[in-house]
CSV table of C-alpha atoms in Angstrom, one decimal:
chain,number,residue,atom,x,y,z
A,1,MET,CA,128.9,95.8,119.5
A,2,ALA,CA,127.3,97.7,117.1
A,3,GLU,CA,126.0,96.0,114.0
A,4,VAL,CA,127.4,97.0,110.7
A,5,SER,CA,125.0,96.7,107.6
A,6,ASN,CA,126.6,92.5,105.4
A,7,LYS,CA,125.5,92.9,101.8
A,8,GLN,CA,125.7,88.8,100.6
A,9,ILE,CA,124.9,87.4,97.5
A,10,THR,CA,122.9,84.1,98.3
A,11,LEU,CA,121.8,81.1,96.0
A,12,LYS,CA,117.3,80.7,96.0
A,13,HIS,CA,117.2,77.3,94.7
A,14,TYR,CA,119.0,74.0,93.6
A,15,VAL,CA,120.1,74.9,89.6
A,16,SER,CA,119.2,72.0,87.2
A,17,GLY,CA,121.0,73.0,83.5
A,18,PHE,CA,121.6,76.5,82.6
A,19,PRO,CA,122.4,78.7,85.4
A,20,LYS,CA,120.6,82.0,85.4
A,21,GLU,CA,121.6,85.3,86.9
A,22,SER,CA,117.7,84.8,88.9
A,23,ASP,CA,119.3,81.8,90.6
A,24,LEU,CA,121.0,83.9,92.9
A,25,GLU,CA,119.9,87.2,94.9
A,26,VAL,CA,121.7,90.2,96.5
A,27,LYS,CA,120.0,90.4,100.2
A,28,THR,CA,121.7,92.6,103.4
A,29,THR,CA,121.4,91.6,106.8
A,30,THR,CA,123.7,93.1,110.0
A,31,THR,CA,126.7,91.5,111.4
A,32,CYS,CA,128.9,92.5,114.5
A,33,LEU,CA,131.9,92.8,113.6
A,34,LYS,CA,133.8,90.6,116.4
A,35,VAL,CA,134.2,86.5,116.4
A,36,PRO,CA,130.8,85.5,118.6
A,37,GLU,CA,132.5,84.8,122.3
A,38,GLY,CA,133.1,81.8,123.2
A,39,THR,CA,134.0,80.8,119.5
A,40,PRO,CA,137.6,79.7,119.3
A,41,ASN,CA,139.9,79.6,116.3
A,42,ALA,CA,137.9,82.0,114.2
A,43,ILE,CA,138.2,84.4,112.0
A,44,LEU,CA,136.4,87.7,111.0
A,45,VAL,CA,136.8,89.5,108.2
A,46,LYS,CA,136.3,92.0,105.2
A,47,ASN,CA,135.9,90.5,102.4
A,48,LEU,CA,138.6,92.4,99.8
A,49,TYR,CA,138.3,90.2,96.6
A,50,LEU,CA,136.3,87.2,95.2
A,51,SER,CA,136.7,84.7,92.6
A,52,CYS,CA,134.6,83.5,90.3
A,53,ASP,CA,135.8,79.7,88.9
A,54,PRO,CA,133.9,76.9,86.9
A,55,TYR,CA,133.7,74.8,89.9
A,56,MET,CA,130.4,76.8,91.9
A,57,ARG,CA,128.6,75.4,89.1
A,58,HIS,CA,128.8,72.1,91.4
A,59,ARG,CA,127.7,73.2,94.3
A,60,MET,CA,125.1,75.3,92.8
A,61,SER,CA,123.2,70.9,92.3
A,62,ASN,CA,122.1,69.3,95.5
A,63,HIS,CA,124.7,66.1,94.1
A,64,LYS,CA,125.3,64.2,96.9
A,65,GLY,CA,129.0,63.4,97.2
A,66,SER,CA,129.9,64.3,93.8
A,67,TYR,CA,132.6,66.7,94.8
A,68,ILE,CA,135.1,67.3,97.2
A,69,ILE,CA,133.1,70.4,99.1
A,70,ASP,CA,129.4,70.5,99.9
A,71,ALA,CA,126.7,72.2,97.2
A,72,PHE,CA,125.2,76.1,98.6
A,73,ILE,CA,123.1,75.4,101.3
A,74,PRO,CA,119.7,78.0,99.1
A,75,GLY,CA,119.0,81.4,101.5
A,76,SER,CA,122.4,80.8,103.1
A,77,PRO,CA,125.8,83.3,100.8
A,78,ILE,CA,127.6,81.7,98.5
A,79,THR,CA,131.5,80.8,99.5
A,80,GLY,CA,134.4,80.4,97.6
A,81,TYR,CA,137.9,81.6,97.0
A,82,GLY,CA,138.3,84.8,98.3
A,83,VAL,CA,140.9,87.4,99.4
A,84,CYS,CA,140.3,88.9,102.8
A,85,LYS,CA,141.6,91.0,105.5
A,86,VAL,CA,140.9,90.2,109.1
A,87,ILE,CA,138.7,92.3,111.8
A,88,ASP,CA,138.5,89.4,114.4
A,89,SER,CA,140.5,86.7,115.6
A,90,THR,CA,140.3,84.2,118.3
A,91,HIS,CA,141.9,82.0,115.9
A,92,PRO,CA,146.1,81.8,117.1
A,93,ASP,CA,147.1,81.5,114.1
A,94,PHE,CA,145.6,84.3,113.3
A,95,LYS,CA,145.9,88.4,114.5
A,96,ASN,CA,143.7,92.5,113.5
A,97,ASP,CA,144.8,93.0,110.5
A,98,ASP,CA,146.5,89.8,108.2
A,99,LEU,CA,146.0,89.7,105.3
A,100,VAL,CA,144.0,86.0,104.2
A,101,TRP,CA,143.5,84.0,100.6
A,102,GLY,CA,141.9,80.6,100.5
A,103,LEU,CA,138.6,79.0,100.8
A,104,ALA,CA,134.9,79.0,102.8
A,105,VAL,CA,135.3,82.7,101.5
A,106,GLY,CA,131.4,83.9,101.1
A,107,TRP,CA,130.0,85.8,98.4
A,108,GLU,CA,129.7,88.9,101.3
A,109,GLU,CA,131.1,91.9,102.4
A,110,TYR,CA,132.2,90.6,106.2
A,111,SER,CA,132.3,86.6,107.0
A,112,LEU,CA,132.9,84.1,109.6
A,113,ILE,CA,134.9,81.9,109.0
A,114,THR,CA,135.0,79.1,111.7
A,115,ASP,CA,137.0,76.3,109.6
A,116,THR,CA,139.7,77.9,109.1
A,117,GLN,CA,141.3,74.2,107.1
A,118,TRP,CA,141.8,76.1,103.5
A,119,ILE,CA,143.0,80.4,104.6
A,120,ILE,CA,146.3,80.9,104.3
A,121,LYS,CA,148.0,84.2,105.1
A,122,ILE,CA,149.1,86.1,102.7
A,123,GLN,CA,153.3,87.3,103.2
A,124,ASN,CA,153.6,89.1,99.9
A,125,THR,CA,152.4,91.7,99.8
A,126,GLU,CA,154.4,93.3,96.6
A,127,VAL,CA,152.1,92.4,93.8
A,128,PRO,CA,148.9,93.5,93.3
A,129,LEU,CA,146.6,92.0,95.7
A,130,SER,CA,143.8,90.4,93.5
A,131,TYR,CA,146.1,88.7,91.9
A,132,TYR,CA,145.4,86.0,95.3
A,133,THR,CA,142.4,85.1,94.0
A,134,GLY,CA,143.5,84.1,90.6
A,135,ILE,CA,147.4,83.7,90.0
A,136,LEU,CA,148.5,83.6,93.6
A,137,GLY,CA,146.4,81.5,94.4
A,138,MET,CA,143.8,78.3,93.6
A,139,ALA,CA,144.6,79.5,89.4
A,140,GLY,CA,148.1,79.4,89.7
A,141,LEU,CA,148.5,75.8,91.9
A,142,THR,CA,145.6,74.6,89.5
A,143,ALA,CA,148.3,75.4,86.5
A,144,TYR,CA,151.6,74.2,88.5
A,145,VAL,CA,150.8,70.9,90.1
A,146,GLY,CA,148.3,69.8,86.6
A,147,PHE,CA,151.6,71.5,84.4
A,148,TYR,CA,154.9,69.7,86.2
A,149,GLU,CA,153.2,67.7,89.0
A,150,ILE,CA,150.5,65.9,86.3
A,151,CYS,CA,152.8,66.2,83.2
A,152,SER,CA,156.2,65.2,83.8
A,153,PRO,CA,157.0,67.7,81.7
A,154,LYS,CA,160.1,67.1,79.3
A,155,LYS,CA,161.2,70.5,77.0
A,156,GLY,CA,160.1,69.9,72.6
A,157,GLU,CA,157.1,68.4,73.5
A,158,LYS,CA,154.2,70.1,72.5
A,159,VAL,CA,151.0,70.9,74.8
A,160,PHE,CA,148.1,71.6,74.2
A,161,ILE,CA,145.4,73.3,75.9
A,162,SER,CA,142.0,74.2,76.0
A,163,THR,CA,140.0,77.2,77.1
A,164,ALA,CA,142.9,78.4,77.2
A,165,SER,CA,142.6,82.4,78.1
A,166,GLY,CA,141.0,81.6,81.2
A,167,ALA,CA,142.5,81.3,84.6
A,168,VAL,CA,143.9,78.8,84.7
A,169,GLY,CA,144.7,77.9,80.5
A,170,GLN,CA,146.6,81.4,80.1
A,171,LEU,CA,149.5,80.4,82.9
A,172,VAL,CA,149.8,76.4,81.8
A,173,GLY,CA,151.0,78.0,77.7
A,174,GLN,CA,153.0,80.5,80.1
A,175,PHE,CA,155.0,77.7,81.8
A,176,ALA,CA,155.5,75.3,79.0
A,177,LYS,CA,156.3,78.0,76.5
A,178,LEU,CA,159.4,78.4,79.9
A,179,PHE,CA,160.2,75.0,79.3
A,180,GLY,CA,160.7,75.1,76.4
A,181,CYS,CA,157.8,73.0,75.1
A,182,TYR,CA,155.7,74.5,71.7
A,183,VAL,CA,152.3,75.1,72.6
A,184,VAL,CA,148.8,75.9,71.2
A,185,GLY,CA,145.6,76.8,73.3
A,186,SER,CA,142.2,76.8,72.1
A,187,ALA,CA,139.7,80.3,72.6
A,188,GLY,CA,136.1,80.6,72.0
A,189,THR,CA,136.6,84.4,70.2
A,190,LYS,CA,138.8,86.1,68.4
A,191,GLU,CA,139.5,89.0,71.1
A,192,LYS,CA,141.1,85.2,72.8
A,193,VAL,CA,142.8,83.8,70.1
A,194,ASP,CA,144.7,87.1,69.7
A,195,LEU,CA,145.6,87.8,73.6
A,196,LEU,CA,147.3,84.4,73.3
A,197,LYS,CA,149.6,84.6,70.5
A,198,ASN,CA,150.5,88.4,71.3
A,199,LYS,CA,150.0,88.2,75.3
A,200,PHE,CA,151.0,84.8,76.8
A,201,GLY,CA,153.3,84.3,73.7
A,202,PHE,CA,151.8,81.0,72.5
A,203,ASP,CA,153.3,79.4,69.6
A,204,GLU,CA,149.6,79.1,68.3
A,205,ALA,CA,145.9,79.6,68.6
A,206,PHE,CA,142.8,78.6,67.7
A,207,ASN,CA,139.2,79.7,67.8
A,208,TYR,CA,136.8,76.6,68.7
A,209,LYS,CA,133.4,77.6,68.3
A,210,GLU,CA,133.4,80.5,65.2
A,211,GLU,CA,136.5,79.1,62.6
A,212,GLU,CA,136.4,75.2,62.9
A,213,GLU,CA,133.8,73.2,62.1
A,214,ASP,CA,136.9,70.1,62.6
A,215,LEU,CA,138.6,70.7,66.2
A,216,ASN,CA,139.6,67.2,65.0
A,217,SER,CA,141.6,67.8,61.4
A,218,ALA,CA,142.3,71.2,63.1
A,219,LEU,CA,144.1,69.9,66.0
A,220,LYS,CA,145.8,68.2,62.9
A,221,ARG,CA,146.9,70.8,61.4
A,222,TYR,CA,148.4,72.4,63.9
A,223,PHE,CA,150.0,69.1,65.6
A,224,PRO,CA,151.2,66.9,62.7
A,225,ASP,CA,153.4,64.9,64.7
A,226,GLY,CA,150.8,64.4,67.6
A,227,ILE,CA,150.2,66.1,70.9
A,228,ASP,CA,152.3,65.0,73.9
A,229,ILE,CA,150.9,67.3,76.6
A,230,TYR,CA,146.9,68.1,76.6
A,231,PHE,CA,146.0,70.2,79.7
A,232,GLU,CA,141.8,69.7,79.4
A,233,ASN,CA,139.5,72.1,80.1
A,234,VAL,CA,136.0,71.6,78.3
A,235,GLY,CA,135.1,67.8,78.0
A,236,GLY,CA,133.1,67.0,75.1
A,237,LYS,CA,134.2,67.4,71.9
A,238,MET,CA,136.8,68.6,72.5
A,239,LEU,CA,138.5,65.4,74.2
A,240,GLU,CA,137.1,63.5,70.9
A,241,ALA,CA,138.9,64.7,69.1
A,242,VAL,CA,142.5,65.5,71.4
A,243,LEU,CA,142.4,61.5,72.0
A,244,LEU,CA,142.6,61.2,68.2
A,245,ASN,CA,145.5,62.8,68.1
A,246,MET,CA,147.4,62.2,71.1
A,247,ARG,CA,151.1,60.5,70.9
A,248,LEU,CA,152.4,57.3,72.6
A,249,HIS,CA,152.4,57.9,76.1
A,250,GLY,CA,151.2,60.9,76.2
A,251,ARG,CA,149.7,62.9,79.2
A,252,ILE,CA,145.9,64.3,80.1
A,253,ALA,CA,145.9,66.4,83.1
A,254,ALA,CA,141.2,66.7,83.3
A,255,CYS,CA,141.6,69.6,85.2
A,256,GLY,CA,138.0,70.5,84.5
A,257,MET,CA,135.3,70.0,81.7
A,258,ILE,CA,133.0,72.8,81.6
A,259,SER,CA,131.0,71.5,78.4
A,260,GLN,CA,129.1,69.3,80.9
A,261,TYR,CA,128.4,71.6,84.2
A,262,ASN,CA,125.3,72.7,83.0
A,263,LEU,CA,123.7,69.9,80.9
A,264,VAL,CA,121.1,67.5,82.4
A,265,LYS,CA,122.2,64.6,82.1
A,266,PRO,CA,126.0,64.9,80.0
A,267,GLU,CA,127.7,63.6,77.0
A,268,GLY,CA,129.8,60.2,76.9
A,269,VAL,CA,133.3,60.1,75.0
A,270,LYS,CA,134.5,58.4,72.3
A,271,ASN,CA,137.7,57.6,71.1
A,272,LEU,CA,139.0,56.6,74.9
A,273,PHE,CA,139.8,53.2,73.2
A,274,SER,CA,142.6,55.6,72.1
A,275,LEU,CA,143.2,55.2,75.7
A,276,ILE,CA,144.7,52.0,75.8
A,277,LEU,CA,146.5,52.4,71.7
A,278,LYS,CA,149.3,55.1,72.3
A,279,ARG,CA,149.5,54.2,76.3
A,280,ILE,CA,147.8,57.1,77.2
A,281,ARG,CA,147.6,58.5,81.2
A,282,MET,CA,144.6,60.8,81.9
A,283,GLU,CA,144.1,61.3,85.0
A,284,GLY,CA,141.7,64.0,86.9
A,285,PHE,CA,143.0,66.6,90.3
A,286,LEU,CA,141.6,68.7,93.2
A,287,VAL,CA,144.4,71.6,93.8
A,288,LEU,CA,143.2,71.3,97.5
A,289,ASP,CA,144.8,67.9,97.0
A,290,TYR,CA,148.3,69.6,96.5
A,291,LEU,CA,148.4,72.8,98.7
A,292,HIS,CA,151.1,71.4,100.5
A,293,LEU,CA,153.4,72.4,97.6
A,294,TYR,CA,151.8,76.2,98.0
A,295,PRO,CA,154.8,77.3,99.3
A,296,LYS,CA,157.2,75.6,96.3
A,297,PHE,CA,154.4,77.3,93.8
A,298,LEU,CA,155.9,80.6,95.4
A,299,GLU,CA,159.0,80.6,95.4
A,300,MET,CA,159.2,79.8,91.1
A,301,ILE,CA,156.1,82.0,90.2
A,302,LEU,CA,156.7,84.9,92.9
A,303,PRO,CA,160.4,85.8,90.6
A,304,HIS,CA,158.8,85.0,87.6
A,305,ILE,CA,156.1,87.9,87.5
A,306,LYS,CA,158.0,90.6,89.1
A,307,GLU,CA,160.5,90.0,86.5
A,308,GLY,CA,157.6,90.4,83.6
A,309,LYS,CA,157.4,87.3,82.6
A,310,ILE,CA,154.7,86.0,82.8
A,311,ASN,CA,151.8,87.9,82.3
A,312,TYR,CA,147.7,87.6,83.7
A,313,VAL,CA,145.4,88.6,83.0
A,314,GLU,CA,141.7,90.4,84.6
A,315,ASP,CA,137.9,90.6,83.9
A,316,ILE,CA,137.2,92.7,86.9
A,317,ALA,CA,133.6,93.5,87.7
A,318,GLN,CA,133.2,96.3,90.9
A,319,GLY,CA,130.8,95.7,93.6
A,320,LEU,CA,129.2,92.7,94.9
A,321,GLU,CA,126.0,93.5,93.3
A,322,ASN,CA,127.3,92.6,89.7
A,323,GLY,CA,129.2,89.1,91.7
A,324,PRO,CA,125.6,87.3,90.4
A,325,ALA,CA,126.3,88.4,86.2
A,326,ALA,CA,129.8,87.8,86.5
A,327,LEU,CA,129.5,84.5,88.2
A,328,ILE,CA,126.4,83.4,85.6
A,329,GLY,CA,128.7,84.9,82.8
A,330,LEU,CA,132.0,82.3,83.0
A,331,TYR,CA,129.5,80.0,82.3
A,332,SER,CA,129.0,81.1,78.8
A,333,GLY,CA,132.4,82.7,78.5
A,334,HIS,CA,131.8,86.3,78.4
A,335,ASN,CA,134.8,86.5,80.7
A,336,VAL,CA,138.8,87.9,79.6
A,337,GLY,CA,141.6,85.8,82.3
A,338,LYS,CA,140.6,85.4,85.7
A,339,LYS,CA,137.3,86.4,86.0
A,340,LEU,CA,136.7,88.3,90.0
A,341,VAL,CA,134.7,90.3,91.9
A,342,VAL,CA,136.0,93.9,94.5
A,343,VAL,CA,134.0,94.0,97.0
A,344,ALA,CA,136.0,96.3,98.2
A,345,HIS,CA,139.9,98.0,98.1
A,346,GLU,CA,141.9,97.2,102.0
């Protein structure tokens, strides 16, 4: 069978500290558009959209056992969540031309996927396929699980979300508003703050980088009676301030701590005694443990999208060659909304 060129993004070496674009490399190899003979339960896919996600930073470092997914292999294509079209299949659940999304998708034009446990067939194509990198993919399910399953919200409760304009935060805020909660978000630019209030319908939002030097005072101003639910994406100083402002029996869903990802030595957290005094429940979670809830999540979110009750903002990079800049920019807050890379249109 004739071979075709296959552009790839590979990791040059394991990373310490803040990652750089130069830690990633664009290569071009060749591949056959057929599953190798004798390879059962595999699919060969054409990649359409790739998701840029904070957790990928962990996989750039060789920390054994630090994450549920293995580290990237230097010299090989990095992998993550993506949307693909099946070109060839030896798997009974997938056939040619099926559209799928899931984990283990290579940052390349074509990928051979031999472990399909986290690959999901796309049934609904009435929405943009790119949505399966975000609102209908990992980000959406993460927001759903963190808010509804971990935090067990009650109508009228006070909700705070850090990194609120990101792929997950923008959805948590809208879920909370639809549920009848008071919602405040923090973001790092005026543009993002405006987005939270004017597009996503947050009650309030503040710029934690440029306008609020004292996070504790800011939270007391926006939550004079305290916070019932905190959706944690940042860690560090933000978490310290939140702990001082939680109400009795408050809940914290620990989704991410991006302020710590690029530090050689992670910071400690003060004010943990508040967990005891205020009987706060703080729970970390990984969305991969909740894939069984995906059908239930779709049943909830699809009508909201079609009825215009949920807004979603994507920050799109065109072309695989722009993938390194897109991914690295995520760790400096350059993205506005869900960051993704378009490899090819179907």
